[in-house]
mmCIF file of C-alpha atoms in Angstrom:
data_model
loop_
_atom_site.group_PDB
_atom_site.id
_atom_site.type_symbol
_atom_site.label_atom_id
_atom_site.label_comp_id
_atom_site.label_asym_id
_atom_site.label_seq_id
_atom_site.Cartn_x
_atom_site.Cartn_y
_atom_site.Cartn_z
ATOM 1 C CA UNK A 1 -115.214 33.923 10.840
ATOM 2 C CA UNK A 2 -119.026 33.230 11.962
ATOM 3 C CA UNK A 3 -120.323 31.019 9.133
ATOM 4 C CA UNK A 4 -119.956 28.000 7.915
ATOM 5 C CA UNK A 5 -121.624 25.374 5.452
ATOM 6 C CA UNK A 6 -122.394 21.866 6.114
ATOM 7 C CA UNK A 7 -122.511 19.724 3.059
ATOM 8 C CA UNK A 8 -120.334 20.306 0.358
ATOM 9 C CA UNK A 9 -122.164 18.335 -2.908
ATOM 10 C CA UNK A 10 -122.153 20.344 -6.625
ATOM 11 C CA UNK A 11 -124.107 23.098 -4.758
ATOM 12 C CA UNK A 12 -122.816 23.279 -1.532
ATOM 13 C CA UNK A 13 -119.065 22.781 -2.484
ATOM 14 C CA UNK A 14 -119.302 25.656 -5.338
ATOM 15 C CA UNK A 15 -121.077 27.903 -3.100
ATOM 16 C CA UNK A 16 -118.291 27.811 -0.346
ATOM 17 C CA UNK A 17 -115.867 28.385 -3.993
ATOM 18 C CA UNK A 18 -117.769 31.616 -4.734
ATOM 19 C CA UNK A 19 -117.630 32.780 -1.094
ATOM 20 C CA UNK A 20 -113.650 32.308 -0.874
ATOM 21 C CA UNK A 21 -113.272 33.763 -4.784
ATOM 22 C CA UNK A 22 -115.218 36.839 -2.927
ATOM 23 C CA UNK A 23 -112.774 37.042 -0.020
ATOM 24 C CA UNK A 24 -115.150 35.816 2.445
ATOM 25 C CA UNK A 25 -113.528 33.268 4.519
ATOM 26 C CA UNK A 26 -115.672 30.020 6.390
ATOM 27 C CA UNK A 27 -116.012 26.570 8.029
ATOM 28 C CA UNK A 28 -116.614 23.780 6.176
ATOM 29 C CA UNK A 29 -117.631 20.416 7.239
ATOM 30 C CA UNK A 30 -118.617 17.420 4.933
ATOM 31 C CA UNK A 31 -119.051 13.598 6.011
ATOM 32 C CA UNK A 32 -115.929 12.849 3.136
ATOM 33 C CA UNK A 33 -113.176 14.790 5.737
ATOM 34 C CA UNK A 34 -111.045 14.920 1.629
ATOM 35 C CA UNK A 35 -113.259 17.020 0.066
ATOM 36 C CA UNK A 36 -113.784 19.453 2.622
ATOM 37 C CA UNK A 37 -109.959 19.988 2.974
ATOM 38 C CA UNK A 38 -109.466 20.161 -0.733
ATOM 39 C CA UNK A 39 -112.236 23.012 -1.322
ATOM 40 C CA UNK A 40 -110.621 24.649 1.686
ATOM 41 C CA UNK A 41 -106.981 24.100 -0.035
ATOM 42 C CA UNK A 42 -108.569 25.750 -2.901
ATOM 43 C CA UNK A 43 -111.303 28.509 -1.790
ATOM 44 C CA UNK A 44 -108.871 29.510 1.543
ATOM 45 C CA UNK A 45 -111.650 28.341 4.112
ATOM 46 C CA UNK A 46 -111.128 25.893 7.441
ATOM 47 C CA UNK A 47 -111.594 22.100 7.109
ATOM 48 C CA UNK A 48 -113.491 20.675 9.879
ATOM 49 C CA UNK A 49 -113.860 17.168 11.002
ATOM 50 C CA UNK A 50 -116.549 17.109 12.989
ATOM 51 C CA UNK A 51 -119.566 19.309 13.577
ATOM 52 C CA UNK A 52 -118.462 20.032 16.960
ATOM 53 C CA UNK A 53 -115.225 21.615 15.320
ATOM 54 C CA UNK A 54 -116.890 23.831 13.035
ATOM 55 C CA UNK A 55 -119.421 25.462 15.709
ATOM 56 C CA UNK A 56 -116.132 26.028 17.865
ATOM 57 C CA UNK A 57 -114.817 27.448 15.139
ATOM 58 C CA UNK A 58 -117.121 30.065 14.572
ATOM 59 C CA UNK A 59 -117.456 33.489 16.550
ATOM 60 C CA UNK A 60 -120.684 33.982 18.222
ATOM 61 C CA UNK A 61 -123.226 34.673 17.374
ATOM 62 C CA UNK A 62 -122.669 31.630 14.178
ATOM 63 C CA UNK A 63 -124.173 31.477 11.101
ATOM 64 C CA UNK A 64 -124.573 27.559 10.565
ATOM 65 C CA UNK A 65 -125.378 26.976 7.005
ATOM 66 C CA UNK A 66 -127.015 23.271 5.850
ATOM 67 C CA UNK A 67 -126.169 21.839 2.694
ATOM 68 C CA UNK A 68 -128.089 18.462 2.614
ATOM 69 C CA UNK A 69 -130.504 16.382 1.440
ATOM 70 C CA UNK A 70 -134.402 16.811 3.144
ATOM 71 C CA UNK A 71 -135.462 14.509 5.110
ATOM 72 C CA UNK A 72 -133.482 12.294 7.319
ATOM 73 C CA UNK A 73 -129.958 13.689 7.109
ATOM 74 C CA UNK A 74 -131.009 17.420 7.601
ATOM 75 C CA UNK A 75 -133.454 16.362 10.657
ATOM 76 C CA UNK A 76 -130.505 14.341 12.168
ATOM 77 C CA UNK A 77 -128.189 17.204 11.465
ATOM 78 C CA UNK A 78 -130.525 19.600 13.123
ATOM 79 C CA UNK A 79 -130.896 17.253 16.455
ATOM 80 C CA UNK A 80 -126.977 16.794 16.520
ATOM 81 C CA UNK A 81 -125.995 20.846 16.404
ATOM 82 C CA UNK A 82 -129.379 22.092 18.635
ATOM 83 C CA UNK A 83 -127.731 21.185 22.006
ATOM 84 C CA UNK A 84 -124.126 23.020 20.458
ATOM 85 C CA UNK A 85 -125.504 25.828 19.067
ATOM 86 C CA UNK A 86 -126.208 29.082 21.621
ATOM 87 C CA UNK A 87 -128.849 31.738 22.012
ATOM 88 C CA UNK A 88 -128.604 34.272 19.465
ATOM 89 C CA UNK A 89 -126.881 32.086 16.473
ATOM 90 C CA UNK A 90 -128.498 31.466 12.935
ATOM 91 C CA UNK A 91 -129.187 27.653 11.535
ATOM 92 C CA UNK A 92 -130.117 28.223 7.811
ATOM 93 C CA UNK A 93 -131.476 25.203 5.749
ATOM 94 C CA UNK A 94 -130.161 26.294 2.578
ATOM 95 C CA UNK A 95 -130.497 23.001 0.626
ATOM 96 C CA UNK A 96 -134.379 22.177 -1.006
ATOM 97 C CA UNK A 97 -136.624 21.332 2.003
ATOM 98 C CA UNK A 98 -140.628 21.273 2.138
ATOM 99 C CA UNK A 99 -141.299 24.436 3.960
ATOM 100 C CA UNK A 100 -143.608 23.091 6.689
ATOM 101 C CA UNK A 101 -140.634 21.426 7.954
ATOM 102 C CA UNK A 102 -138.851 24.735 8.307
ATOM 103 C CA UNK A 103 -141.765 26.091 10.387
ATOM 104 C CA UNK A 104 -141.633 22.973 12.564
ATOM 105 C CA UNK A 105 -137.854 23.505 12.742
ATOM 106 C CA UNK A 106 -138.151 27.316 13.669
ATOM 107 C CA UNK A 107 -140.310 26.459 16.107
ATOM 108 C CA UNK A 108 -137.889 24.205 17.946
ATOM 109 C CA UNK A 109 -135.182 26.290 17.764
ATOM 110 C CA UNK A 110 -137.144 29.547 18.956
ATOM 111 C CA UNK A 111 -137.447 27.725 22.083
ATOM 112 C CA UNK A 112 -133.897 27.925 22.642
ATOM 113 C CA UNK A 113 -133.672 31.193 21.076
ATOM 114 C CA UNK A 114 -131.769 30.245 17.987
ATOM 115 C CA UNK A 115 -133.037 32.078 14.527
ATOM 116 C CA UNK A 116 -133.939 29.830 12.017
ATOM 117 C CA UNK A 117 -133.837 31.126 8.004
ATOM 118 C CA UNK A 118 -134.956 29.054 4.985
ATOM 119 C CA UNK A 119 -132.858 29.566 1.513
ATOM 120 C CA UNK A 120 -133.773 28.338 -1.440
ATOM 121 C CA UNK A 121 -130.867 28.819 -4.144
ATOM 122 C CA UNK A 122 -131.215 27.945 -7.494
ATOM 123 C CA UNK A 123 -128.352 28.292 -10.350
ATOM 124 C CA UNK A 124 -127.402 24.489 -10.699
ATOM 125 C CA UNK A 125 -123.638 23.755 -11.728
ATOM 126 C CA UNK A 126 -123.712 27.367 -13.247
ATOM 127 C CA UNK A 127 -124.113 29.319 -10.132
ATOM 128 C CA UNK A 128 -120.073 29.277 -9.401
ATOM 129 C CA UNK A 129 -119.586 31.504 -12.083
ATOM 130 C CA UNK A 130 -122.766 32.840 -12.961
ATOM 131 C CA UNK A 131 -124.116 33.482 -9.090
ATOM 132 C CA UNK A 132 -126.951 31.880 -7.541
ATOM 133 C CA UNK A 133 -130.618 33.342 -7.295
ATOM 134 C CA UNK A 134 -131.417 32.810 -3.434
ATOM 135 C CA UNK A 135 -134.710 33.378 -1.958
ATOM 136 C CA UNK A 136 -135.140 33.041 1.722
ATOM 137 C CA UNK A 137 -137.155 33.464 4.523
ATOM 138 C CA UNK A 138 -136.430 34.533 8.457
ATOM 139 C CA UNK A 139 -136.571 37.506 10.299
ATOM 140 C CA UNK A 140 -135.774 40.667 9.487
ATOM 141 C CA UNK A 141 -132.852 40.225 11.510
ATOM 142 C CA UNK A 142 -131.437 36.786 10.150
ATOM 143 C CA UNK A 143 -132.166 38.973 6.877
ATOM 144 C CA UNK A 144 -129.473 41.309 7.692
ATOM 145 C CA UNK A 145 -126.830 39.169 8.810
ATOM 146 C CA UNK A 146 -127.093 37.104 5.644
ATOM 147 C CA UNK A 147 -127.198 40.035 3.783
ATOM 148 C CA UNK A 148 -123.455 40.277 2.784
ATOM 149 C CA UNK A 149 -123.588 36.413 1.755
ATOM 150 C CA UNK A 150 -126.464 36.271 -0.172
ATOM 151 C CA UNK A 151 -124.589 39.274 -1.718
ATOM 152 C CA UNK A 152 -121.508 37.496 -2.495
ATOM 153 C CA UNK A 153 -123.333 34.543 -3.793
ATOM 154 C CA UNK A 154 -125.634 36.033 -5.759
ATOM 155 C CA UNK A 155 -124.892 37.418 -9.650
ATOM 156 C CA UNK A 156 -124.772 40.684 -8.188
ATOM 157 C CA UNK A 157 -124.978 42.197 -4.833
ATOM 158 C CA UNK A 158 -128.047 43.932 -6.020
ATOM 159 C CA UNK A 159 -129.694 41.266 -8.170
ATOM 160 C CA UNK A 160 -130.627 37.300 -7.827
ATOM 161 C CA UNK A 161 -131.410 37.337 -4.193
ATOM 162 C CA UNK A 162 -134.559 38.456 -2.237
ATOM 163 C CA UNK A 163 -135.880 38.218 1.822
ATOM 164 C CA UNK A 164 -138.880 36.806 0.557
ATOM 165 C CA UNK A 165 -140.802 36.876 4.052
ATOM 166 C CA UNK A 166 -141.213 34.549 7.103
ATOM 167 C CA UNK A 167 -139.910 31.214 7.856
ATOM 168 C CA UNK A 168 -140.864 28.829 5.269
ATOM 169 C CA UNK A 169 -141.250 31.616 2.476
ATOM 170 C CA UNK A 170 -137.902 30.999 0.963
ATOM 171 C CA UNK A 171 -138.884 27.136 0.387
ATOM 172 C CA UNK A 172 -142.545 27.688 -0.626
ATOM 173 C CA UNK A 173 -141.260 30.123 -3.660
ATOM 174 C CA UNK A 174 -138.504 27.456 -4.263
ATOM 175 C CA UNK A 175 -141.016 24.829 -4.660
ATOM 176 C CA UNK A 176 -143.560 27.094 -7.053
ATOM 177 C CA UNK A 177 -139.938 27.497 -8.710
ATOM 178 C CA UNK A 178 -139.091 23.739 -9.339
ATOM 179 C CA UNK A 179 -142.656 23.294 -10.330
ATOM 180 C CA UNK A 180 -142.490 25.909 -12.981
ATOM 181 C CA UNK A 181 -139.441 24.018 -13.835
ATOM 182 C CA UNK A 182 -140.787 20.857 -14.285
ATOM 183 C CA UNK A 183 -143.539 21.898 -16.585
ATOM 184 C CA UNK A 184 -141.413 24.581 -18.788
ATOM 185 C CA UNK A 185 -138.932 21.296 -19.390
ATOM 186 C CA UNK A 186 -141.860 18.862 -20.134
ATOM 187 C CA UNK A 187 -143.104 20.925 -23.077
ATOM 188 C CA UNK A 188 -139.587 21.562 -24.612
ATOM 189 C CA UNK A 189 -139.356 17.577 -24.577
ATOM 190 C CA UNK A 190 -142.811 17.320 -25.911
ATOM 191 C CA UNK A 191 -141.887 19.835 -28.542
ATOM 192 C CA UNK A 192 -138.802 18.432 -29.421
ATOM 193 C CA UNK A 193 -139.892 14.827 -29.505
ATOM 194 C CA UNK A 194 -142.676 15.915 -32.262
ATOM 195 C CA UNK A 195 -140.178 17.657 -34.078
ATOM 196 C CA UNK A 196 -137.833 14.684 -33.971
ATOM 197 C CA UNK A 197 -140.400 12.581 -35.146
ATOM 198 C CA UNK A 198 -141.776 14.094 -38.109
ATOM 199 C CA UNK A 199 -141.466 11.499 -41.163
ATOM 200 C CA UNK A 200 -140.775 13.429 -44.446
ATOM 201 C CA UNK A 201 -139.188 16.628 -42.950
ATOM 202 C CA UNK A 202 -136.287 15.498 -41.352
ATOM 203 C CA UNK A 203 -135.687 18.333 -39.276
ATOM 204 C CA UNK A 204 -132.366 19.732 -37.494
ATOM 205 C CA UNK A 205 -133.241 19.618 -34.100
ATOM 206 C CA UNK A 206 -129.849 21.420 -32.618
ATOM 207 C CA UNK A 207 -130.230 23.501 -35.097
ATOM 208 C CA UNK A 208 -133.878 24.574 -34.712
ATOM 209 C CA UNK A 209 -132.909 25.108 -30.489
ATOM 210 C CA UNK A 210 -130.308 27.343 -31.993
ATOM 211 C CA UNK A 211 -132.132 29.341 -34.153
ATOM 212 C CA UNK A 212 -135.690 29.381 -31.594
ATOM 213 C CA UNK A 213 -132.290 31.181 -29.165
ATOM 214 C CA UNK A 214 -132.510 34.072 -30.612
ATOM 215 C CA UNK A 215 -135.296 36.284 -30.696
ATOM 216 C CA UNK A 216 -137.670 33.650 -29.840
ATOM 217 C CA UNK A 217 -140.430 34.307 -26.734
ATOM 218 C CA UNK A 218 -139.463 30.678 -25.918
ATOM 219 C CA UNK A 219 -135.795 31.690 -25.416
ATOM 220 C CA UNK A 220 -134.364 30.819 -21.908
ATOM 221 C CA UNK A 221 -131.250 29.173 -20.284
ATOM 222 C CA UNK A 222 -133.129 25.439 -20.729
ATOM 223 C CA UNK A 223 -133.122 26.296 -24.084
ATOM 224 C CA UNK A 224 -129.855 27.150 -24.302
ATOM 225 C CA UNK A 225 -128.491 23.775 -22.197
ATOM 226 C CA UNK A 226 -130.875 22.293 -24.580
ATOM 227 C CA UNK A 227 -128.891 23.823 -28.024
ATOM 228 C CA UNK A 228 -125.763 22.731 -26.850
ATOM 229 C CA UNK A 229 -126.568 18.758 -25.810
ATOM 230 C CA UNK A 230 -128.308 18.501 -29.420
ATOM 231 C CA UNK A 231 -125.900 20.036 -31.209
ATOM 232 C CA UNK A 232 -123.820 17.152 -30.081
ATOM 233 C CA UNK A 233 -125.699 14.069 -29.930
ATOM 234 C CA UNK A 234 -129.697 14.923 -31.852
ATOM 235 C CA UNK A 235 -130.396 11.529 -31.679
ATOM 236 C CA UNK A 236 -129.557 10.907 -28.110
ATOM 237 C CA UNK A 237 -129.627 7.205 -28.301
ATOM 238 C CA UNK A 238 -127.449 6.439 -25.722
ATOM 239 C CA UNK A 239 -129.104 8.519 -22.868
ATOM 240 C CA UNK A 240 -131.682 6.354 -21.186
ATOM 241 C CA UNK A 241 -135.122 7.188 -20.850
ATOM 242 C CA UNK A 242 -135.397 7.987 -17.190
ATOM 243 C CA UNK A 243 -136.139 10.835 -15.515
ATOM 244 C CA UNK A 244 -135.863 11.356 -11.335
ATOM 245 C CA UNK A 245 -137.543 13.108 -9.504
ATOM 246 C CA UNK A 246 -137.219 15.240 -6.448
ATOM 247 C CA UNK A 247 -139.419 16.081 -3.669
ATOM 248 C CA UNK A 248 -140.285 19.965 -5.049
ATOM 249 C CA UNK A 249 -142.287 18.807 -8.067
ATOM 250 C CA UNK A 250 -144.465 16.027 -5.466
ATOM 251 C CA UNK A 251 -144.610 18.718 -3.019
ATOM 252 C CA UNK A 252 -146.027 21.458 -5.425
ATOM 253 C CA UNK A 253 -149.026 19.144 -5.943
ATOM 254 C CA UNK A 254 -149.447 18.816 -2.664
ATOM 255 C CA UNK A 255 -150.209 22.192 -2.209
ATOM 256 C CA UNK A 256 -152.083 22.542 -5.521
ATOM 257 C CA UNK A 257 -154.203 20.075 -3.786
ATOM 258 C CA UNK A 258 -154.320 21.533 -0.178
ATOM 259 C CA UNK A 259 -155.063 25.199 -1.785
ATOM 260 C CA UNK A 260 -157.731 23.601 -4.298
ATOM 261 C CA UNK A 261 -155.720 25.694 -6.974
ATOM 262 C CA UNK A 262 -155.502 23.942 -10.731
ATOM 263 C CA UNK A 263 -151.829 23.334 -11.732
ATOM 264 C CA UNK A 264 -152.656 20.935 -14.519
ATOM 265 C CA UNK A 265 -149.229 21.779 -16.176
ATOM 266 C CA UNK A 266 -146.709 21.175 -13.255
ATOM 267 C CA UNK A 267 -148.746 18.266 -12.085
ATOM 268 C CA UNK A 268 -148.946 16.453 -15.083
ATOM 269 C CA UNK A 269 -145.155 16.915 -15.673
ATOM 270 C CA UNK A 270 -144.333 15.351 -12.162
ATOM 271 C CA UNK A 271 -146.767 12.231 -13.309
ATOM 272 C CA UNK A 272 -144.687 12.111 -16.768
ATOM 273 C CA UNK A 273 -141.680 11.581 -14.731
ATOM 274 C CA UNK A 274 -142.712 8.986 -13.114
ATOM 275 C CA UNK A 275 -143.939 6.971 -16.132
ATOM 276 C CA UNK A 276 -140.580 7.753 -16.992
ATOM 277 C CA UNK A 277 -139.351 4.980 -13.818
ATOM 278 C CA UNK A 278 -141.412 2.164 -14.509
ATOM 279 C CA UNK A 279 -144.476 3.310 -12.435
ATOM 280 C CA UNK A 280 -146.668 3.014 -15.222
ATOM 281 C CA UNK A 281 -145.381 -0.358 -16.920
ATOM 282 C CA UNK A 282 -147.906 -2.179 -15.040
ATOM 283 C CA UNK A 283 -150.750 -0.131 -15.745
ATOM 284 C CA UNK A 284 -150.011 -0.201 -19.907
ATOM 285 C CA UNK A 285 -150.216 -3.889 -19.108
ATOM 286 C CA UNK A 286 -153.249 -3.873 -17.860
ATOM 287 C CA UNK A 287 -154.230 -1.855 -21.278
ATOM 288 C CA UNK A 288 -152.994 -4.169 -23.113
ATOM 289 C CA UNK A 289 -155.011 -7.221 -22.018
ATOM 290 C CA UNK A 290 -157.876 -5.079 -22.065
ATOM 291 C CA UNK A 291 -157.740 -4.254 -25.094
ATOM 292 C CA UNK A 292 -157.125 -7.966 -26.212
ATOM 293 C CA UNK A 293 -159.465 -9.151 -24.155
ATOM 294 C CA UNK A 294 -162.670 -6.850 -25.856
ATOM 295 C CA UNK A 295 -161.439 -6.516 -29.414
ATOM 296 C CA UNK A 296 -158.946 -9.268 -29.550
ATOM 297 C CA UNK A 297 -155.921 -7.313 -30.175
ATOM 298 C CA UNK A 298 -152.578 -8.780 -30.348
ATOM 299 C CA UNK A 299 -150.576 -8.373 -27.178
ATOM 300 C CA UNK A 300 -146.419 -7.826 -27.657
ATOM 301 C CA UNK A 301 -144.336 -10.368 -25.386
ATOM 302 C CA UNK A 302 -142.021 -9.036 -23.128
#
């Protein structure tokens, strides 16, 4: 056993299921000490209570995999395992990270000669049965020795994974990804909203996301999660109108920025979600009293 996965959320915790459904046996660690032992009860893997635990439970060289949120809890994940971890073993971020951070990471652990791979996985809640699509950077050798996981995890071993290049490639494509995302789901909500607003037609939505599923050039897996929630609820009135938002949608206009490439699309869908929080009540405020103020319009109490 050399590998083992830190974090065990809806993506980490089904990925170390699909490993153990594969035969592949790990180390799992996750800050709840329950639900590490109850994924091992179920995949067949080794509960571990503390980091320390799981690196001495791996043969060298180890392949540590990270399963958690960017930012503060990888960085102090990364400081707490550096001075345990030995020349010659693999840290992987495989959780969505801004890829500059895994350059200033590899960096840091070069200098102790530790290998340092970046994975972006996609596949949601899905990917336990369907398989994940992974795309990662490193070395050609970290490529190899995650070569029979990214195997296992993936839909196929041939298909849904790809060594995308250096350090930091495997997050940049993840972020293009999530950008992509945001935009493809923004105009499926535009769409939908027109269609569910139409006065005198009083159109089927489900049943116009089911029929647009097949043969349709607008046919994809959103459309299908899309089909199912409306064939149960079209009006969705009790869903409320917020929308999060995660760091790969801010941090593909970053770049869009930084590169002086246009991405009206995905940057216009990040700024829709966060009109979607409240950030722009106070602006349409200050709308409203213009618009009273020049043309006397009425302004609606809150």
């Amino acid at each position: 056993m050399e590998f083992g996965i830190i974090g065990l959320g809806r993506m980490g915790g089904n990925m170390a299921r699909r490993l153990g459904r594969k035969g592949i046996r790990i180390a799992l660690y996750n800050r709840s000490r329950e639900v590490s032992e109850a994924i091992a009860a179920e995949a067949g893997h080794l509960a571990c209570g503390t980091l320390e635990e799981l690196v001495a439970a791996l043969q060298a060289p180890r392949i540590v995999w990270l399963m958690l949120p960017a930012g503060a809890a990888t960085e102090d994940a990364v400081a707490t395992l550096l001075p345990m971890l030995d020349a010659g073993d693999l840290l992987v971020d495989g959780a969505n990270a801004y890829y500059k951070d895994d350059q200033r990471r590899a960096g840091l652990l070069a200098a102790r000669r530790i290998d340092y791979a970046d994975a972006g996985v996609s596949g949601g809640v899905w990917g336990l049965e369907n398989g994940y699509c992974i795309m990662f950077g490193g070395s050609d050798a970290a490529a190899a020795r995650l070569k029979p996981y990214m195997e296992a995890l993936a839909p196929s071993p041939t298909a849904g994974w790809l060594h995308t290049g250096p350090v930091g490639s495997g997050h940049f494509v993840k972020m293009v990804h999530n950008g992509i995302e945001y935009g493809m789901m923004q105009a499926f909500a535009e769409g939908f909203a027109l269609m569910k607003n139409k006065p005198g037609f009083d159109l089927d939505v489900g049943a116009i996301a089911e029929l647009w599923r097949h043969g349709s050039v607008v046919r994809s897996w959103l459309l299908d999660l899309s089909a199912d929630f409306l064939a149960q609820d079209p009006t969705l009135e009790s869903i409320e109108p917020f929308v999060a938002d995660s760091g790969e949608g801010r941090w593909t206009a970053f770049e869009s920025i930084e590169q002086g490439v246009p991405t009206p699309v995905m940057s216009l869908a990040l700024m829709m979600r966060f009109a979607t929080q409240g950030k722009n009540d106070y602006a349409a405020k200050m709308l409203a009293k213009m618009r009273q103020g020049f043309g006397g319009h009425a302004v609606k109490e809150a």
